[in-house]
Coordinates of C-alpha atoms and ligand atoms in Angstrom, one line a residue:
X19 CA -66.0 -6.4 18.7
X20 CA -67.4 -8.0 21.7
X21 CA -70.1 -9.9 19.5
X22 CA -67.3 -11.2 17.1
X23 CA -66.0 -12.7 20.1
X24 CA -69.3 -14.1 21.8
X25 CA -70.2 -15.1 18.0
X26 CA -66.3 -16.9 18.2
X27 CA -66.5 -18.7 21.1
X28 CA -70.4 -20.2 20.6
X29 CA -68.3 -21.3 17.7
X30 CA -65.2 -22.4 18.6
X31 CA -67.0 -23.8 21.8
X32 CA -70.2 -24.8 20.4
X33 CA -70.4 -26.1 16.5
X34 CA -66.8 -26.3 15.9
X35 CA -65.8 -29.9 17.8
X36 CA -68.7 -32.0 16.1
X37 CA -67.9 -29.9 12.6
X38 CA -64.5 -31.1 12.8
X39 CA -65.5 -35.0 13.6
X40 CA -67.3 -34.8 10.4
X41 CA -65.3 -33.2 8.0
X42 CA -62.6 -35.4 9.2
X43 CA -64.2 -39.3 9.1
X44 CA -66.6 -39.3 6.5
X45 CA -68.4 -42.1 5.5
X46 CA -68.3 -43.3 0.9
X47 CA -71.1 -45.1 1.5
X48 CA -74.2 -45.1 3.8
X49 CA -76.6 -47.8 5.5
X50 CA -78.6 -49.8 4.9
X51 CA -75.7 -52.1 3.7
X52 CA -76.7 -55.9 1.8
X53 CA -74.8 -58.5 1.7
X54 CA -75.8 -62.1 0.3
X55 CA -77.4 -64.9 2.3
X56 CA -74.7 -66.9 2.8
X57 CA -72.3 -64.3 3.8
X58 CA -75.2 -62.8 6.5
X59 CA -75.4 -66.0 7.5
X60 CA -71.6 -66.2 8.3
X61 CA -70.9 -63.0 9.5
X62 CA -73.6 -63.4 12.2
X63 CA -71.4 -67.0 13.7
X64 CA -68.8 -64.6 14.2
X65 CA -67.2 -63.5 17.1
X66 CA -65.7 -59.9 15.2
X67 CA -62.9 -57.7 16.5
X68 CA -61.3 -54.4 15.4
X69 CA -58.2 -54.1 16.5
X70 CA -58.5 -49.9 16.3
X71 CA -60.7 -47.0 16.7
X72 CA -59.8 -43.5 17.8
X73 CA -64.0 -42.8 18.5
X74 CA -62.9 -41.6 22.3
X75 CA -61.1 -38.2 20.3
X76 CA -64.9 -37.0 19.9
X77 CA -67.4 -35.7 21.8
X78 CA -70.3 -37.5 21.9
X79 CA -71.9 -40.3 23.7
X80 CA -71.1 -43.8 22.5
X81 CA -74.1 -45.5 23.9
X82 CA -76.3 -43.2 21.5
X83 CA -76.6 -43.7 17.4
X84 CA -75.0 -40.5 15.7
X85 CA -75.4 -39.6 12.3
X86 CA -71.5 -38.2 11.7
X87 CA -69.7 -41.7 13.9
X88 CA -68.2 -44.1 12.0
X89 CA -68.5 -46.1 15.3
X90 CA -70.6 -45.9 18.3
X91 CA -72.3 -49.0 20.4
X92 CA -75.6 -48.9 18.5
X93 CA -73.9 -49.7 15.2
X94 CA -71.5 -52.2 16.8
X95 CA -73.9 -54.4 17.8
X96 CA -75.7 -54.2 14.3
X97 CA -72.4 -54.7 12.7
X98 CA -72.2 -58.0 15.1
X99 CA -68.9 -56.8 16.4
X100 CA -68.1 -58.5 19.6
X101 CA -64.8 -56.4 20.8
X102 CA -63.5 -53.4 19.6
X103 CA -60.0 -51.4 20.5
X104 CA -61.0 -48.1 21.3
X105 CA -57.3 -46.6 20.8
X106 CA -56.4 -43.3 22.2
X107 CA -54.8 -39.9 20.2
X108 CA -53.1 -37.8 22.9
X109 CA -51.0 -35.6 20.2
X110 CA -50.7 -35.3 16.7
X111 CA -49.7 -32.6 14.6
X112 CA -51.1 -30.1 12.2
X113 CA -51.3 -31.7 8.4
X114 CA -50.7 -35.1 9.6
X115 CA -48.5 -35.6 7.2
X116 CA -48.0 -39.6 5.8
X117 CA -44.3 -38.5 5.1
X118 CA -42.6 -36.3 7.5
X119 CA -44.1 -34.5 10.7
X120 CA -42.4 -32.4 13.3
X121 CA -43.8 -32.1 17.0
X122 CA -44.1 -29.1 17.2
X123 CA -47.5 -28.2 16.6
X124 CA -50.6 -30.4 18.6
X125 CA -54.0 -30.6 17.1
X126 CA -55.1 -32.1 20.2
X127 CA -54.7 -28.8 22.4
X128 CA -57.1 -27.3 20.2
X129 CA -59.5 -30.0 20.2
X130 CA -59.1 -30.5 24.0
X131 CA -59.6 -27.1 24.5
X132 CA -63.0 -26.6 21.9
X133 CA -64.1 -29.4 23.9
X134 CA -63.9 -27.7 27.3
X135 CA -61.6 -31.1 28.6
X136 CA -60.4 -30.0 32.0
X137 CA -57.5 -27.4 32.1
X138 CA -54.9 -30.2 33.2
X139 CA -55.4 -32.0 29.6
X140 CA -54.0 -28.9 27.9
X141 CA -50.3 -29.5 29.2
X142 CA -50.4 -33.2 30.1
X143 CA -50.4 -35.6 27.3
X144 CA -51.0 -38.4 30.2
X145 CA -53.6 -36.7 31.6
X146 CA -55.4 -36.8 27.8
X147 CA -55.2 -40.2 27.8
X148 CA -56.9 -40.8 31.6
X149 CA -59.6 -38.6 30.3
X150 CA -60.1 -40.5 27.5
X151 CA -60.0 -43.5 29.2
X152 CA -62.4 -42.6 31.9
X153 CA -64.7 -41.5 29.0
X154 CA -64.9 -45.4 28.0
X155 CA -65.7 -46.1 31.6
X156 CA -68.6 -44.0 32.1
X157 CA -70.0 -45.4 28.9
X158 CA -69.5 -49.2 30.0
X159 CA -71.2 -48.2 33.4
X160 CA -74.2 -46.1 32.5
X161 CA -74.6 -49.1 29.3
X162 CA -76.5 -51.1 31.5
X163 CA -74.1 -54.4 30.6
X164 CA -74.6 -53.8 26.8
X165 CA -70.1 -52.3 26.4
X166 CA -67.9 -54.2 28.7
X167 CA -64.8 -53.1 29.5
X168 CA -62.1 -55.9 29.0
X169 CA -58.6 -55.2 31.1
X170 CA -57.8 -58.7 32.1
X171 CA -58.3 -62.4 31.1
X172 CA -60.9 -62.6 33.5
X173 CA -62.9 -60.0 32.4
X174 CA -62.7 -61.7 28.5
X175 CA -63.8 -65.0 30.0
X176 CA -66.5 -63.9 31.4
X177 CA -67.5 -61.8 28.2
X178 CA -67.1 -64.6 25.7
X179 CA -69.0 -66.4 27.9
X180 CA -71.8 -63.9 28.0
X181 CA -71.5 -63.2 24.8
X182 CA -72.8 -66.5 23.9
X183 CA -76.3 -65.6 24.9
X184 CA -76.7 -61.7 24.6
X185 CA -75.8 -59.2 22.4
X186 CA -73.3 -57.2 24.0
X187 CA -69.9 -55.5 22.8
X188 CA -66.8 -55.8 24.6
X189 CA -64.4 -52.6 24.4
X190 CA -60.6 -52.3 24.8
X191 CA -58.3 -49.8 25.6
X192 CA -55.2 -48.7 23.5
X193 CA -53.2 -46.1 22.9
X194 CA -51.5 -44.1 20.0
X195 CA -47.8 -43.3 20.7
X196 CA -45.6 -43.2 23.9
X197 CA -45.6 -39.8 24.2
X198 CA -48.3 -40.2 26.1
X199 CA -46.0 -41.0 29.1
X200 CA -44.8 -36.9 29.0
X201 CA -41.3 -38.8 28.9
X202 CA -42.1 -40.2 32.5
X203 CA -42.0 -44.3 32.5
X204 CA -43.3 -44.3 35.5
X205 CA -46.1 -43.1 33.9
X206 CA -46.7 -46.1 31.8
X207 CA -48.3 -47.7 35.4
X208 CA -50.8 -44.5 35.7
X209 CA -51.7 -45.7 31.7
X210 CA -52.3 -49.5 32.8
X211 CA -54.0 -48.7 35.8
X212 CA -56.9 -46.8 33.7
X213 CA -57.4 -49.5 31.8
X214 CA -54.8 -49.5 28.4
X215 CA -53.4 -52.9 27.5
X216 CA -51.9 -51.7 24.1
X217 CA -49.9 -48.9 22.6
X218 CA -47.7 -48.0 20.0
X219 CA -43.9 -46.2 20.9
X220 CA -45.1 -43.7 18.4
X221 CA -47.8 -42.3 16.2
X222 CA -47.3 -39.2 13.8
X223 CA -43.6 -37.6 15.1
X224 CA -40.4 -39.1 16.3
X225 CA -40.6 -38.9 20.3
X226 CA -38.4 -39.8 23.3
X227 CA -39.3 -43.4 23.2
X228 CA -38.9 -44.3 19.4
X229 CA -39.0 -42.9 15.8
X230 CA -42.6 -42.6 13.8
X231 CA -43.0 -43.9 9.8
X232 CA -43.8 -40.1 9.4
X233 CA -41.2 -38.1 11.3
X234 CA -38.4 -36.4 10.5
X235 CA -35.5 -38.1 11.9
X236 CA -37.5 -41.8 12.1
X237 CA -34.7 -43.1 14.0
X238 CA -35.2 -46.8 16.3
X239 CA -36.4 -47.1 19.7
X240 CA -33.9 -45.2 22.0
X241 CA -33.2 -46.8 25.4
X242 CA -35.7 -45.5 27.6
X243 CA -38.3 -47.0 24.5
X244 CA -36.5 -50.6 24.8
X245 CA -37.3 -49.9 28.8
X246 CA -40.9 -49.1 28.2
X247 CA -41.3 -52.4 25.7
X248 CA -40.0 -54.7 28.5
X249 CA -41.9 -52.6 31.2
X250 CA -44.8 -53.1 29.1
X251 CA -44.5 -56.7 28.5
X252 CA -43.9 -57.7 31.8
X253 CA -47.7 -56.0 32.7
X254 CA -49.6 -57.4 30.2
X255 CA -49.7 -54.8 27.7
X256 CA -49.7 -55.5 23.7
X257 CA -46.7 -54.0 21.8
X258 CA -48.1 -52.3 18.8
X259 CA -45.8 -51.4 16.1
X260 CA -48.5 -49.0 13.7
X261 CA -47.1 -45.9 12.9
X262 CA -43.2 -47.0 14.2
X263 CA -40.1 -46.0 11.8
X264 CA -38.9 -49.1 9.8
X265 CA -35.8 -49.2 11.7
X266 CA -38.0 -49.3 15.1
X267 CA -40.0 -51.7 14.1
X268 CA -36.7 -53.6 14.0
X269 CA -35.9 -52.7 17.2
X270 CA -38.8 -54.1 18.9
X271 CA -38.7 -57.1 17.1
X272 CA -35.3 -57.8 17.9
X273 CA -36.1 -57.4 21.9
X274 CA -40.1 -58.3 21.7
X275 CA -40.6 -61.3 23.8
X276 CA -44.4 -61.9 23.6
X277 CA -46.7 -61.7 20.0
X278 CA -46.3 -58.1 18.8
X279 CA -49.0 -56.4 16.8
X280 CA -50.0 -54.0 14.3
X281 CA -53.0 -52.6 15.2
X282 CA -54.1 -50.5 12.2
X283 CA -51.7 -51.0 8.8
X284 CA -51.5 -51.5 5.2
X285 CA -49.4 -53.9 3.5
X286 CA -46.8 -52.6 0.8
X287 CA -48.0 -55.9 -1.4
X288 CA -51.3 -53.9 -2.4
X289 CA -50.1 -50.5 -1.4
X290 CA -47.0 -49.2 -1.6
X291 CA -46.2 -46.4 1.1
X292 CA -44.5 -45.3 3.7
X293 CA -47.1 -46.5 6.5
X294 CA -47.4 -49.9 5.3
X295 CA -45.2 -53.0 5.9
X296 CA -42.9 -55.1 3.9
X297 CA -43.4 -58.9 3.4
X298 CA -40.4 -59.2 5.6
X299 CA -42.1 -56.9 8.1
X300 CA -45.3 -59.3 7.6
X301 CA -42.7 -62.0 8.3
X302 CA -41.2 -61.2 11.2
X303 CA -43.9 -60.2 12.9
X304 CA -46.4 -63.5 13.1
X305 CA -42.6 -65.2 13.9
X306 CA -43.2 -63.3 16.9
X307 CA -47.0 -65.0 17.1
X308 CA -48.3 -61.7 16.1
X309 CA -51.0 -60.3 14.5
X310 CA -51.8 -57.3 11.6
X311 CA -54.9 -55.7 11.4
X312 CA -55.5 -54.7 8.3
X313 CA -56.7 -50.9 7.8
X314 CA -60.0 -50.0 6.2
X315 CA -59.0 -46.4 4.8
X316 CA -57.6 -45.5 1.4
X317 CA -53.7 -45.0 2.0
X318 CA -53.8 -48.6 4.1
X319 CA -55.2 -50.8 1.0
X320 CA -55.4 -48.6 -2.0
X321 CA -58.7 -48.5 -2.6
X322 CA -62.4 -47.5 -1.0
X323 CA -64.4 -50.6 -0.8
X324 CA -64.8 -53.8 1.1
X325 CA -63.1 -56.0 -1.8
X326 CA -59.9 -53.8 -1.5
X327 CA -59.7 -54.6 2.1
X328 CA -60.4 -57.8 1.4
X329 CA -57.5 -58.1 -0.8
X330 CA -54.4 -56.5 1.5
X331 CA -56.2 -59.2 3.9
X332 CA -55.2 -62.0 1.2
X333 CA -51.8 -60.4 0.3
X334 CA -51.2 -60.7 3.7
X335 CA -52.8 -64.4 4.4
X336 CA -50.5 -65.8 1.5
X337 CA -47.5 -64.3 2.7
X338 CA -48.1 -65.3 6.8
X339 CA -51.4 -67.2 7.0
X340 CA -54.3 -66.2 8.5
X341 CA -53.8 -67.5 11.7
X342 CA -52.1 -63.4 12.0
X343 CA -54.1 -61.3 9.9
X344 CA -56.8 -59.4 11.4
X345 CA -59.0 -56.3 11.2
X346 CA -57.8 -52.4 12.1
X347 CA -60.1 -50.2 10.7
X348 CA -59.2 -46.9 12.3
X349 CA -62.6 -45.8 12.4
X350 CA -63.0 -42.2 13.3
X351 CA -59.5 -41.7 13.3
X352 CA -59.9 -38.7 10.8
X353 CA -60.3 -41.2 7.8
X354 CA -62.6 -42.1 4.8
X355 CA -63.9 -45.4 4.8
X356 CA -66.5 -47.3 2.4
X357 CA -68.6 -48.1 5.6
X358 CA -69.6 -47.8 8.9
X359 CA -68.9 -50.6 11.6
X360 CA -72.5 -51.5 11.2
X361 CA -71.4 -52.5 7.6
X362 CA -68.9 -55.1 8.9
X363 CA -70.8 -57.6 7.2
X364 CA -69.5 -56.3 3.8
X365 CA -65.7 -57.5 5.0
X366 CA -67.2 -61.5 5.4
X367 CA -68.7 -61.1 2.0
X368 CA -65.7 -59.7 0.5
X369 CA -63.0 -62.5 2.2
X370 CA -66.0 -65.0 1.0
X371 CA -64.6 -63.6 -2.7
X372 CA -61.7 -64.1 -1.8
X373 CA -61.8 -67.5 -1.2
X374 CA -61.0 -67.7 2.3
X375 CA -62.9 -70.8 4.1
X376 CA -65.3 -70.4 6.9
X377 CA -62.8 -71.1 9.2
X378 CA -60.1 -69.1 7.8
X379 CA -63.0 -66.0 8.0
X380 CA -63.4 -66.7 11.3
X381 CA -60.2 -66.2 12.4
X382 CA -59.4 -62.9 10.3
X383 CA -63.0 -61.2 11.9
X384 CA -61.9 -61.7 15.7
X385 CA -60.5 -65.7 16.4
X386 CA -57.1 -64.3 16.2
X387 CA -57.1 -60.9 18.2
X388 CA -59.4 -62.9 21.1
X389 CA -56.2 -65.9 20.8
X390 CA -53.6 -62.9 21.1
X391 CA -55.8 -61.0 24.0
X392 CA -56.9 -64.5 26.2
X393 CA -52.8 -65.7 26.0
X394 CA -51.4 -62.0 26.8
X395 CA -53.8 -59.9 29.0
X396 CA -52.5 -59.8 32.7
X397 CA -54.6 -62.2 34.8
Ligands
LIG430 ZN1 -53.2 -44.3 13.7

């Protein structure tokens, strides 16, 4: 009995948190990835940005190359991303069903726990999210200047300015569903003070702040969740509507007073489900002077590769104009994808088929989610 239970935890403990990363973000297809001349040519102008990435969920170090990440700073800077959201899961429940989800069970526990987090993360979503956070931080400060850690305008100035001459990747800090608050808005200044400058009201349930696309009830944002959108506005931080119930997606648009974004979507035009949004949603949104990152997995755009991706991204640019379309991949947020971010390449190519201009390209890679971050970060 005892050596069941040494053989369990070495386990649970040992193997099982990296099994789990792997089984859950596989990658279709794998490096070396070719694109044509002109498109290399392109893609290497370009100042690229993905506006989502759950890579903090996972154990490892982001400074080294892994063989299981779909992102980690090594292939960033081959896949010449400049800035990447590195978007933070604090719950999410069993199944994580696209149609309807309860809250009652937590994934996260588990994973916190396999992971040895400290004790406190198992009963504070908030303190999940500081942990994570911090997790970013030590990677940007032991990186030797090669992941900078963007909070304010200031810190992207300096960046872009940097970025001019070396190759460095600047990383962002955002967060999956207001839950993470543990129903405190007070809370939402212990959040901004470690860094997050974007979150959604809600990610896979219905919570005290707003209803979820995939929970039960999917009601709009209750009152406290019109407080936290105004709180949040008024510090700087970017309203992100992925994942939100259609009728509190309305919500937030009818209150929003800054650009609000989608960080990681599909649109119904290409794919029709639950998750993704309407032309009128599409609409309303870059009214707002909002953006919609486009998702790389197979629910968001119907499809595994590059040129499927490539085509919600021209729904979407027909319908608003891509001056507020931009990329979300979600990588290693428990999805397939065609590629890894050192692949990035393959989206210039496939917009290139699509006949987007050079210009138009350069917006969707990054232009637009540096426009939304320089005009909205706090000072
Ligand atoms: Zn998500």
């Amino acid at each position: 009995m005892v050596v069941l239970i040494i053989c369990f935890l070495v386990f649970f403990f040992g193997f099982a948190p990296s099994m789990v990363e792997k089984s859950l973000n596989p990658v279709i297809n794998k490096p070396p990835y070719r694109v044509s001349e002109r498109a290399a040519v392109l893609h290497e102008k370009l100042l690229v940005a993905d506006m989502h990435a759950d890579a903090l969920l996972w154990n490892r170090d982001l400074l080294e190359r892994s063989e299981i990440s779909q992102v980690d700073v090594p292939k960033l800077l081959e896949g010449n991303v400049s800035l990447q959201a590195f978007t933070v899961v604090t719950k999410s429940p069993r199944g994580l069903n696209i149609e309807r989800n309860t809250d009652e069970t937590d994934n996260i526990f588990w994973l916190a726990l396999a992971q040895r987090q400290p004790l406190e993360n198992l009963s504070s979503l908030t303190k999940r999210a500081v942990y994570q956070a911090g997790k970013l931080k030590e990677y940007s400060e032991k990186s030797g200047g090669k992941l900078v850690l963007i909070k304010t305008k200031t810190d992207l100035k300096n960046f872009l300015e940097r970025r001019k001459t070396e190759k460095i990747v600047g990383g962002f800090l955002g967060i999956e569903g207001a839950h993470a608050l543990d129903g405190k808005l007070e809370n939402l200044d212990v959040l901004f003070d470690a860094g997050f400058r974007m979150m959604s009201p809600s990610h896979f349930f219905d919570n005290d702040m707003g209803g979820s696309a995939h929970g039960t009830a999917k009601y709009g944002l209750t009152d406290k969740g019109k407080e936290l959108i105004r709180r949040m506005e008024a510090r700087g931080m970017l309203v992100d509507v992925a994942h939100a119930s259609a009728a509190a997606i309305d919500d937030v648009l009818a209150i929003a007073a800054k650009p609000v974004v989608v960080s990681h979507t599909g649109v119904r035009g290409t794919c029709d489900n639950q998750r993704n949004l309407s032309d009128e949603q599409l609409r309303k949104i870059a009214k707002t002077g909002g953006i919609v990152g486009i998702g790389f997995w197979d629910t968001a755009v119907c499809g595994e590769s590059a040129q499927d991706i490539a085509g919600a991204i021209r729904y979407a640019a027909n319908i608003i104009g891509a001056d507020h379309v931009a990329l979300g991949s979600d990588f290693d947020g428990s999805v397939k994808v065609p590629f890894d971010t050192s692949g990035e390449a393959l989206i210039t190519e496939a917009l290139l088929n699509e006949n987007f201009t050079d210009e138009e390209i350069t917006k969707i890679m990054g232009g637009n989610v540096i426009r939304i971050l320089s005009e909205n970060l706090p000072d």
